[in-house]
XYZ file of C-alpha atoms in Angstrom:
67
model
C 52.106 50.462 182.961
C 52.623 49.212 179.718
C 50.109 46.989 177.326
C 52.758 44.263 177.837
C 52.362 44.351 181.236
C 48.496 44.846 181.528
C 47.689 41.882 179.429
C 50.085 39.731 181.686
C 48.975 40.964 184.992
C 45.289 41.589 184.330
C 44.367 38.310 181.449
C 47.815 35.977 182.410
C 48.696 36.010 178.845
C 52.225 36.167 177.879
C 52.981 38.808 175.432
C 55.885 41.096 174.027
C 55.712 44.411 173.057
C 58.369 46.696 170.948
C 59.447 47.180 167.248
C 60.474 43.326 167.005
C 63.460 44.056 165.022
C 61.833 46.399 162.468
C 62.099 49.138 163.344
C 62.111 51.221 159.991
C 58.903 49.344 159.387
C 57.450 50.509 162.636
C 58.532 54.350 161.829
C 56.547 53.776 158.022
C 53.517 52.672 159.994
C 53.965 55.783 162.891
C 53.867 52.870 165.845
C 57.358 53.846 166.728
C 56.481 56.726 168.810
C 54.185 54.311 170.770
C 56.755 51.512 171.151
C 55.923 49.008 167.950
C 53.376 46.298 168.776
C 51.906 43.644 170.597
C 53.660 40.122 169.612
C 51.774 36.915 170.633
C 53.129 32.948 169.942
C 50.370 30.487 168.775
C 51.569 26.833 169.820
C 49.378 23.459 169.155
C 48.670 23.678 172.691
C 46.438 27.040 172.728
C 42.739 26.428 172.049
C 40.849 29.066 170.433
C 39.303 29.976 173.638
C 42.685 31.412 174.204
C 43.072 32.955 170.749
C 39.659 34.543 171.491
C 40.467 35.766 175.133
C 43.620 37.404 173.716
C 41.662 39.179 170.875
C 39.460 40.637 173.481
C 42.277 41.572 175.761
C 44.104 43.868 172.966
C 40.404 45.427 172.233
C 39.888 46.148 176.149
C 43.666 47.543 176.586
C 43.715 49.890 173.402
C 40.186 51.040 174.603
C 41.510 51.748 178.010
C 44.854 53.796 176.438
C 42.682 55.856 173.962
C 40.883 57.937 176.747
């Protein structure tokens, strides 16, 4: 499963994941073997109990995929 994926199913967060048209940026930085990045909107709407909860859901997913 991807971290896309995972952070929608397991923290309902909505999320994108890939080189977000950049990809020659994304090859400089070596995240294009390992599909880019994790995108994420901000609107007026989001609290930062949300900006806080999505922090921690990045941390707990790239924990998870480093073992």
């Amino acid at each position: 499963m991807n971290t896309e994926k995972i952070i929608e199913a397991n923290y309902n967060i909505a999320c994108r994941t890939g080189l977000h048209c950049a990809p020659l940026g994304h090859e400089q930085l070596g995240t294009a073997k390992i599909h880019g990045s994790v995108r994420f909107a901000i609107g007026p709407f989001n609290t930062e109990e949300n900006i806080q909860t999505a922090i921690q859901a990045v941390k707990e997913v790239a924990q998870s995929q480093k073992k």
